[in-house]
Short mmCIF file of C-alpha atoms in Angstrom, two decimals:
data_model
loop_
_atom_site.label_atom_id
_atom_site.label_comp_id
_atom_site.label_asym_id
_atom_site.label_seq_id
_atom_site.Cartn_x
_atom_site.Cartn_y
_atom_site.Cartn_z
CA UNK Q 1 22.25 -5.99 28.36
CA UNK Q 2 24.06 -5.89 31.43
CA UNK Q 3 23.95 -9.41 33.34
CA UNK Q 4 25.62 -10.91 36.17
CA UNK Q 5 28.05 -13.62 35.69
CA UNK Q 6 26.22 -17.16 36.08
CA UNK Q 7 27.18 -19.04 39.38
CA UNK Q 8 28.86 -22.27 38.70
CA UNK Q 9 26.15 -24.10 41.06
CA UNK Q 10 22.93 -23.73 42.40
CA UNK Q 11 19.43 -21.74 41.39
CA UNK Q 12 19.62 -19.15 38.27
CA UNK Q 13 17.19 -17.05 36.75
CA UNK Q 14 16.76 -18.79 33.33
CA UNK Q 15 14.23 -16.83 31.39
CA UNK Q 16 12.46 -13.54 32.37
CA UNK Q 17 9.23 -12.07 30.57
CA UNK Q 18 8.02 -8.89 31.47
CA UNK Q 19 4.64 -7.69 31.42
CA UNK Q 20 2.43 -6.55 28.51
CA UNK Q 21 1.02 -9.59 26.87
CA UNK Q 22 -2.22 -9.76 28.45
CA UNK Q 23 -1.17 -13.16 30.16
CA UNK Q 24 1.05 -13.06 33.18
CA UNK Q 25 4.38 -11.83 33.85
CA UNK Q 26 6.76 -14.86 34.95
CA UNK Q 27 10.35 -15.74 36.07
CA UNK Q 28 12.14 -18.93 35.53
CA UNK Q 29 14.66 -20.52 37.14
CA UNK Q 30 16.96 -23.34 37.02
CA UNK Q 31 19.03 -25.38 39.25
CA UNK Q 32 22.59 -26.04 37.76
CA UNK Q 33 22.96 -28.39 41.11
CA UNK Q 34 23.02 -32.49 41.34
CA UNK Q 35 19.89 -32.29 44.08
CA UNK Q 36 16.87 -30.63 44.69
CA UNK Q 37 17.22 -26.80 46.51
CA UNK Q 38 14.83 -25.37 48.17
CA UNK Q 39 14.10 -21.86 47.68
CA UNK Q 40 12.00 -21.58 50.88
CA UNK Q 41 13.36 -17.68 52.54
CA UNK Q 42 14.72 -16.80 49.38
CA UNK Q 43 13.56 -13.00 47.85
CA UNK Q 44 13.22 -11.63 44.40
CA UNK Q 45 13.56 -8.03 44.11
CA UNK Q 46 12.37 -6.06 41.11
CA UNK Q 47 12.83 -2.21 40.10
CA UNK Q 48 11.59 -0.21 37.26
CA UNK Q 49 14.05 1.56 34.86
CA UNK Q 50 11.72 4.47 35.14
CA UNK Q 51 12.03 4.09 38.80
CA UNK Q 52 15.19 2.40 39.76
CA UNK Q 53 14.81 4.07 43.64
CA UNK Q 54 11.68 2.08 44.05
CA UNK Q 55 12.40 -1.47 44.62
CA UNK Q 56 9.53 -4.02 45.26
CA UNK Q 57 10.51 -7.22 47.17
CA UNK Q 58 9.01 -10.77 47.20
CA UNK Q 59 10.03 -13.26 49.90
CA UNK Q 60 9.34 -16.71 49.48
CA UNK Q 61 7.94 -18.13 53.11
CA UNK Q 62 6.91 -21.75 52.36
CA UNK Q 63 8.74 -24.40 50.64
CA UNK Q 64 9.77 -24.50 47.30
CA UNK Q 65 11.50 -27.21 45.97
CA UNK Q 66 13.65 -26.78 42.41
CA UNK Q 67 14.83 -30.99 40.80
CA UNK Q 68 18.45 -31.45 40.51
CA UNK Q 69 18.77 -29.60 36.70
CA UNK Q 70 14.89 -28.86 37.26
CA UNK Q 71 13.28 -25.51 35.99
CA UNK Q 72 10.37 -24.00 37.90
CA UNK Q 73 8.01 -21.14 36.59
CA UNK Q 74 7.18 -18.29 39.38
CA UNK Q 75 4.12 -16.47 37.94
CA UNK Q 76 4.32 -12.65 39.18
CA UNK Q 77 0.40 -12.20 38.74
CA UNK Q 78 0.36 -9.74 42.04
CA UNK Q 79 -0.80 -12.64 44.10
CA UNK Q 80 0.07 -14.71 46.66
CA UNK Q 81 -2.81 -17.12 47.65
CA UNK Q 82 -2.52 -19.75 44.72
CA UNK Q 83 0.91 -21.02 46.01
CA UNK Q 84 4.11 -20.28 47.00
CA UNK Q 85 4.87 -20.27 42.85
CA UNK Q 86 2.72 -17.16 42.87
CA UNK Q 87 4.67 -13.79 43.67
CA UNK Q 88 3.60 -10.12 44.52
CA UNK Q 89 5.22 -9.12 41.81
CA UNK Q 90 4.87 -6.93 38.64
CA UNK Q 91 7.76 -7.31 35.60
CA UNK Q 92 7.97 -3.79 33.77
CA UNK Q 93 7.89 -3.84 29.96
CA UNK Q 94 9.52 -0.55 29.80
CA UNK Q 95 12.68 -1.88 30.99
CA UNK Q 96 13.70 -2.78 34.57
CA UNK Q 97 16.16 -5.34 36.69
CA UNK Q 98 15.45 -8.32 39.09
CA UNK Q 99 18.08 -9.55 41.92
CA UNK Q 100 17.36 -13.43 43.04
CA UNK Q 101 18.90 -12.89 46.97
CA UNK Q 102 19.42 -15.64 49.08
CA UNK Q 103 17.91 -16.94 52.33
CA UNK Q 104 20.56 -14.92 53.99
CA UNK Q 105 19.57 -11.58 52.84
CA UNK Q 106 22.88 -10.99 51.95
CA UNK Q 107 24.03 -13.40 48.85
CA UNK Q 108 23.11 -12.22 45.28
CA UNK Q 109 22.31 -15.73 43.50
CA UNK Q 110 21.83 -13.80 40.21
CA UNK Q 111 20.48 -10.48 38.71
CA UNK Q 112 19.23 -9.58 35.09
CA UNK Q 113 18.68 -5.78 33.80
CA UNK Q 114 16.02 -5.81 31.21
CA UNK Q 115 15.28 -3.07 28.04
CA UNK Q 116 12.29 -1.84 26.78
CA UNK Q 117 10.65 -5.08 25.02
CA UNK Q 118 7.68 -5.28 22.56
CA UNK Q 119 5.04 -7.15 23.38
CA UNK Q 120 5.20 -11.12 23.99
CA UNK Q 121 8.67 -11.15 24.03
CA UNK Q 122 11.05 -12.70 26.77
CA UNK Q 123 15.04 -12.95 27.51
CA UNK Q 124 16.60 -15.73 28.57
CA UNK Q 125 19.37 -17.85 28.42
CA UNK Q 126 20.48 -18.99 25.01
CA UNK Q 127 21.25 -22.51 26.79
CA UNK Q 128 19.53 -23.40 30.32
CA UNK Q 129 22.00 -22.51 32.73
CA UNK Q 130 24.70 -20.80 30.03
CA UNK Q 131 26.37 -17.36 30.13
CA UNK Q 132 24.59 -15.78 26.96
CA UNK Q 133 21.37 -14.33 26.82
CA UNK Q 134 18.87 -13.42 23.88
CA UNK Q 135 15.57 -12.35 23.34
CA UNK Q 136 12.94 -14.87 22.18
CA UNK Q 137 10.01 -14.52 19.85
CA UNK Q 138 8.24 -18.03 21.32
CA UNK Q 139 8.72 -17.97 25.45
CA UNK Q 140 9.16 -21.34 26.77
CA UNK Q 141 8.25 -21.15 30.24
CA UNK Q 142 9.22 -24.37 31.99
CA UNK Q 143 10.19 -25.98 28.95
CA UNK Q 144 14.15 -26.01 27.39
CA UNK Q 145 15.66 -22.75 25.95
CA UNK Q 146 18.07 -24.65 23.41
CA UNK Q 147 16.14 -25.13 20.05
CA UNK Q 148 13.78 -21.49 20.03
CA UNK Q 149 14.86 -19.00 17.81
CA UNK Q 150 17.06 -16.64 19.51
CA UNK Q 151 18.17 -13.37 18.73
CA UNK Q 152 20.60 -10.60 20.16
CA UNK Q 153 19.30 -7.62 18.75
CA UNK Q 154 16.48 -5.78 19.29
CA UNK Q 155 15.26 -3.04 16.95
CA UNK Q 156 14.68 0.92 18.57
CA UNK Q 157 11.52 2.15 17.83
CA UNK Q 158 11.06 4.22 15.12
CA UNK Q 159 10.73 8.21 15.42
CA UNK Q 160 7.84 9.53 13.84
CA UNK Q 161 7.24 13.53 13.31
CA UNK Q 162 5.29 15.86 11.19
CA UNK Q 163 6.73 18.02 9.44
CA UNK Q 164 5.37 21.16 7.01
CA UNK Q 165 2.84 18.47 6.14
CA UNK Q 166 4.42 15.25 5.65
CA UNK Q 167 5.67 12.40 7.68
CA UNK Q 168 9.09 11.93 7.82
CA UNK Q 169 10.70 8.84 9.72
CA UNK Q 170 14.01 7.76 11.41
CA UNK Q 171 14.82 4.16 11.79
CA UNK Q 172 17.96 1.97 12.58
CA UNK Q 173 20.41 1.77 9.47
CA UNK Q 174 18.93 -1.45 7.33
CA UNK Q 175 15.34 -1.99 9.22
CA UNK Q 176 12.40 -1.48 7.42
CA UNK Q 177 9.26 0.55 9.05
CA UNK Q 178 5.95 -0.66 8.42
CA UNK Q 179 2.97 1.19 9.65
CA UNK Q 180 -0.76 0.72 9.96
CA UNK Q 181 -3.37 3.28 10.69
CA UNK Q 182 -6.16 1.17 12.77
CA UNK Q 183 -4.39 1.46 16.02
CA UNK Q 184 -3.07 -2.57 15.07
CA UNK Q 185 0.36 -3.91 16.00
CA UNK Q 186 2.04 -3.60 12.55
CA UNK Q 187 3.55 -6.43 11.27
CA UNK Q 188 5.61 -8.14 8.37
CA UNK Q 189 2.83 -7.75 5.83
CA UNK Q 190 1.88 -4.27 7.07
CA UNK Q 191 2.75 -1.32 4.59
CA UNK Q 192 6.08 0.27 4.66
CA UNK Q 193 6.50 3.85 5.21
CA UNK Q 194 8.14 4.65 2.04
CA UNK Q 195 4.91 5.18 0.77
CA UNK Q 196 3.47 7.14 3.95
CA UNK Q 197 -0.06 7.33 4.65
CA UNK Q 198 -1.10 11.33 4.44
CA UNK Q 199 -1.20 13.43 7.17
CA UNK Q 200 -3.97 16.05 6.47
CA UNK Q 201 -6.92 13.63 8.33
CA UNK Q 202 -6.97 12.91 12.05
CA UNK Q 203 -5.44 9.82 12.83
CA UNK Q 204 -3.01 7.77 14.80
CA UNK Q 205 0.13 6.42 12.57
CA UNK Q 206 1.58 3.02 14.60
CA UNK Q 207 5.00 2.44 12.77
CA UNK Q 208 7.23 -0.57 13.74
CA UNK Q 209 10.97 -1.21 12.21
CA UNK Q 210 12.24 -4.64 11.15
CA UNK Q 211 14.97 -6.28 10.38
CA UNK Q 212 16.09 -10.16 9.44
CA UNK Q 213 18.61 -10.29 12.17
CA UNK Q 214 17.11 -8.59 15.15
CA UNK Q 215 13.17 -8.62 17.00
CA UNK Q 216 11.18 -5.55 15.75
CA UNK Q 217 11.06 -2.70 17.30
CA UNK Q 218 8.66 -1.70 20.35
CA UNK Q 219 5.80 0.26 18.28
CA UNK Q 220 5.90 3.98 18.22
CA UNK Q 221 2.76 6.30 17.01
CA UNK Q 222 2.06 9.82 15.93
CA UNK Q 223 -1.02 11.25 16.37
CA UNK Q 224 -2.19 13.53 13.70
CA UNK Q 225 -5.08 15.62 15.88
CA UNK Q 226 -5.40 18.60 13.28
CA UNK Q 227 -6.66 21.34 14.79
CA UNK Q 228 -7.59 21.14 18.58
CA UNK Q 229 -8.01 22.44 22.09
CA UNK Q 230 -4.71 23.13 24.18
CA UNK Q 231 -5.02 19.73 26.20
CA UNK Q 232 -6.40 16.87 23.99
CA UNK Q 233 -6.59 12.57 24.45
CA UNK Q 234 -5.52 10.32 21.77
CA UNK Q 235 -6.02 6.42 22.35
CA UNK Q 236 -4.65 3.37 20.58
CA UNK Q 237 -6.19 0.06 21.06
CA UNK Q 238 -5.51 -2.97 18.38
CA UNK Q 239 -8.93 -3.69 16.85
CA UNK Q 240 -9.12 -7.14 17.68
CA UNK Q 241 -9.02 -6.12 22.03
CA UNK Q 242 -12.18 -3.91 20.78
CA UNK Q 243 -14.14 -6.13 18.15
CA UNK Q 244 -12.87 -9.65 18.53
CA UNK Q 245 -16.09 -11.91 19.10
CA UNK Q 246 -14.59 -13.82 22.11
CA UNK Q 247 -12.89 -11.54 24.30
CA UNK Q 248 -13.13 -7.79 22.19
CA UNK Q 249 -14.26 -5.24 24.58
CA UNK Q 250 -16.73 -4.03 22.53
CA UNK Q 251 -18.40 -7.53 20.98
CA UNK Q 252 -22.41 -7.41 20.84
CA UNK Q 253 -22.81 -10.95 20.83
CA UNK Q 254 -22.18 -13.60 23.51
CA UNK Q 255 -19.52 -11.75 25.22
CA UNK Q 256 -20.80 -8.61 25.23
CA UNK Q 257 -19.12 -6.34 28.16
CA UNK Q 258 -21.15 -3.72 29.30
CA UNK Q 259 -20.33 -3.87 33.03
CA UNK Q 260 -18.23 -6.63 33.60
CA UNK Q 261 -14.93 -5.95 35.78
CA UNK Q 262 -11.37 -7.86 36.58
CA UNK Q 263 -8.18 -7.86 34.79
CA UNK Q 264 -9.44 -10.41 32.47
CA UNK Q 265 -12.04 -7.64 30.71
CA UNK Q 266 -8.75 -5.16 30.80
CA UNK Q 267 -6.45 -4.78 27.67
CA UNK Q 268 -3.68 -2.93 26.47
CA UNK Q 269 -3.37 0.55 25.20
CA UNK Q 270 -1.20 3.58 24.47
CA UNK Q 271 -2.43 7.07 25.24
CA UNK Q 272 -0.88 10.17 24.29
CA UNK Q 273 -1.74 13.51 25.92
CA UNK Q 274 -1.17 16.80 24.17
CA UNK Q 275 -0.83 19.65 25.83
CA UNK Q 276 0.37 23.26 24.39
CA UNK Q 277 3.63 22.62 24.00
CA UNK Q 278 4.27 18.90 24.57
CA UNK Q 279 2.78 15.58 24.26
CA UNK Q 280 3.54 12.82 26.93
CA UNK Q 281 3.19 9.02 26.25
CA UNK Q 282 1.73 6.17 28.24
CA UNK Q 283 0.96 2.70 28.19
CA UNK Q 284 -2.02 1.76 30.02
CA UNK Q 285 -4.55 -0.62 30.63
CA UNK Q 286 -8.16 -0.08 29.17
CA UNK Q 287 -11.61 -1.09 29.89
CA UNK Q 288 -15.03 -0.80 29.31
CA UNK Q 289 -17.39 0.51 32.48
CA UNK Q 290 -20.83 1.18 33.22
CA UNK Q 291 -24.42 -0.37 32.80
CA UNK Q 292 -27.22 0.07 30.30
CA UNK Q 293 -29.41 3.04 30.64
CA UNK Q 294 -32.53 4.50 28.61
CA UNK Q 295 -32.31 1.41 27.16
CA UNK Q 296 -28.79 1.53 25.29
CA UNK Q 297 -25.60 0.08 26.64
CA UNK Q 298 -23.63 3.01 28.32
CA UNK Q 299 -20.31 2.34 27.67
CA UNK Q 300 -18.00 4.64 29.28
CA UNK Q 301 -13.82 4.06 29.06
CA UNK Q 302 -12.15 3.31 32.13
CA UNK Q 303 -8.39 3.68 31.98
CA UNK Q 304 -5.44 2.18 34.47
CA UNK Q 305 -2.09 2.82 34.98
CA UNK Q 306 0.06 0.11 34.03
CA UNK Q 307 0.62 -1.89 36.89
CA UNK Q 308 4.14 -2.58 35.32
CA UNK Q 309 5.10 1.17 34.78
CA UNK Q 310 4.86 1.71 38.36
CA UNK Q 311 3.14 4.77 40.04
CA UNK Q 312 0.24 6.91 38.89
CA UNK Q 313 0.35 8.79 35.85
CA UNK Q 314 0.70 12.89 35.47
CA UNK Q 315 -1.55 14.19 32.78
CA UNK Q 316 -1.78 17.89 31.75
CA UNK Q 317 -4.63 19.81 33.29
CA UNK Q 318 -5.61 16.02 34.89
CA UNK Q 319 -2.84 15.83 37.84
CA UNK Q 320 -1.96 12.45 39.05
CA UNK Q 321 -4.21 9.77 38.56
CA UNK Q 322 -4.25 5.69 38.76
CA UNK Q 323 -7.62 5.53 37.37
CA UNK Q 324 -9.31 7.85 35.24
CA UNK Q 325 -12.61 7.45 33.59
CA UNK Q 326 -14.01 8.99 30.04
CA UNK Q 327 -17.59 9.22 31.01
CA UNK Q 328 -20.20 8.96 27.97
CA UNK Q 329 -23.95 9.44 28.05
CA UNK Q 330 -26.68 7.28 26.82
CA UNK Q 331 -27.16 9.10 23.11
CA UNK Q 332 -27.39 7.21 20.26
CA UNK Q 333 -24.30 9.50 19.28
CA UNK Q 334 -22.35 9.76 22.02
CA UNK Q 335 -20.81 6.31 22.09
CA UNK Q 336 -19.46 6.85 18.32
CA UNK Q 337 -18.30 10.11 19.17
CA UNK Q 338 -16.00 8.98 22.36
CA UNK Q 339 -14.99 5.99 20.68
CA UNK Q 340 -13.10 8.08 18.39
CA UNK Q 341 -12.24 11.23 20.38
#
């Protein structure tokens, strides 16, 4: 982690958690001063590791008071109209940097470089207002740092491959890699790949390392397409996003979502596209689009780019796209057969 050495006074960025959780990016920050500061004039600039040229800045025009040793949570939901607390501003997952600049324009109060993190985890200060930084399995936005479980290690993701019929596996020296096979999150109960699953179906391995002294890895996944056309789609969506009676995409009770739109009816997914000679990976949002016709719902697939990956996405024999929809008919069969395409 590369971080900026903490002023001795004034507002710091305390904790940071990027995108990815379904909930809303934030940044906290803390004022190490004896009296309030306001932040009104003050910007927060944030780049993408994927694209550290383009830089996205948020200026804060209205008041914005932060206590003497007060913390204050600015939610970066892509809005503005709540409050001043709300920021145009998307936190990448994959890795990325903020700068906290003063009302000046010309004063760096502080600025934090990010890595790839799995989902629902933040960095912060070990200590409001310290030196060290961790990451932390339980984010406490506006509430202390000191007393979470911190760690300063975070696993790589595993690196699946197939090869003459078998899975083989690299992982960090000492982690253990667990895997599932329903497109869930693996975790510490999940099987471990020393007894791989076989690789002579169609499927999607997701394979996670872990470790008692570090935060598991980011997931990784091999798709196992067997024999196929030169450009094919694989999709991986944890179960309970698709079946999960309150909010699953696909629930047929109370909940159901045959048309309904907003980030809210929008979850989390990993696509992989093959082409000839390569495959290209992408995490992107996913939804469900469309209205009921000949009397069955007709649920096509929309998907997103990431709002947190930044830019549209370049897909073999697609081009460059921000939305892209997997149309289905109104078949009895053809819902079954796109869900698992």
């Amino acid at each position: 982690m590369n971080i900026a050495p903490a002023l001795a006074q004034g507002v710091l960025i305390n904790e940071v958690m990027p995108g990815g959780t379904g909930a809303t990016d934030w940044i906290e920050v803390r004022n190490e001063g004896p009296r309030g500061i306001d932040l009104q004039g003050s910007s927060f600039v944030v780049r993408s590791s994927s694209s550290p040229s383009v830089a996205k800045t948020c200026r804060l025009t209205a008041p914005l008071i932060i206590p003497a040793h007060g913390l204050r949570v600015l939610w970066c939901d892509g809005a503005t109209a709540p409050g001043v607390d709300h920021l145009d501003l998307a936190l990448p997952r994959a890795g990325g940097s903020v700068l906290f600049i003063d009302a000046d324009r010309r004063t760096v109060r502080d600025v934090f470089n990010w890595p790839a993190l799995p989902k629902g985890i933040s960095i912060g200060r070990v200590q409001d207002g310290a030196k060290e930084w961790g990451f932390f399995a339980e984010p406490t936005p506006g509430g202390p740092n000191a007393g979470s479980r911190v760690v300063h290690h975070l696993l790589a993701p595993p690196k699946l491959t197939e090869r003459s019929g078998s899975l083989a596996c690299e992982a960090a020296p000492g982690s253990t890699v667990r895997y599932t096979t329903d497109g869930s999150v693996p975790v510490a109960g999940s099987p471990v790949i020393d007894d791989p699953p076989p690789v002579d179906t169609p499927r999607i391995i997701t394979a996670r390392a872990f470790a008692d002294d570090a935060l598991p890895s980011p997931c990784a996944s091999l798709t196992i397409t067997g024999d196929h056309p030169p450009i094919a789609l694989a999709i991986r969506v944890d179960p309970q996003d698709l079946y999960d009676e309150e909010r699953g995409l696909l629930s047929d009770g109370p909940g159901a979502n045959y048309a309904r739109s907003g980030n809210a009816w929008r979850r989390d997914a990993q696509v992989e596209w093959h082409a000839a000679d390569s495959i290209r990976e992408q995490e992107v949002r996913i939804a469900v689009s469309g209205s009921g016709t000949r009397g069955l719902p007709k649920k096509n697939w929309k998907l997103y780019a990431h709002r947190n990956e930044g830019g549209p996405i370049v897909a073999p024999g697609i081009g460059a796209w921000s939305e892209l929809m997997l149309r289905a008919d109104a078949t009895p069969q053809a819902f079954l057969r796109n869900l698992f395409m």
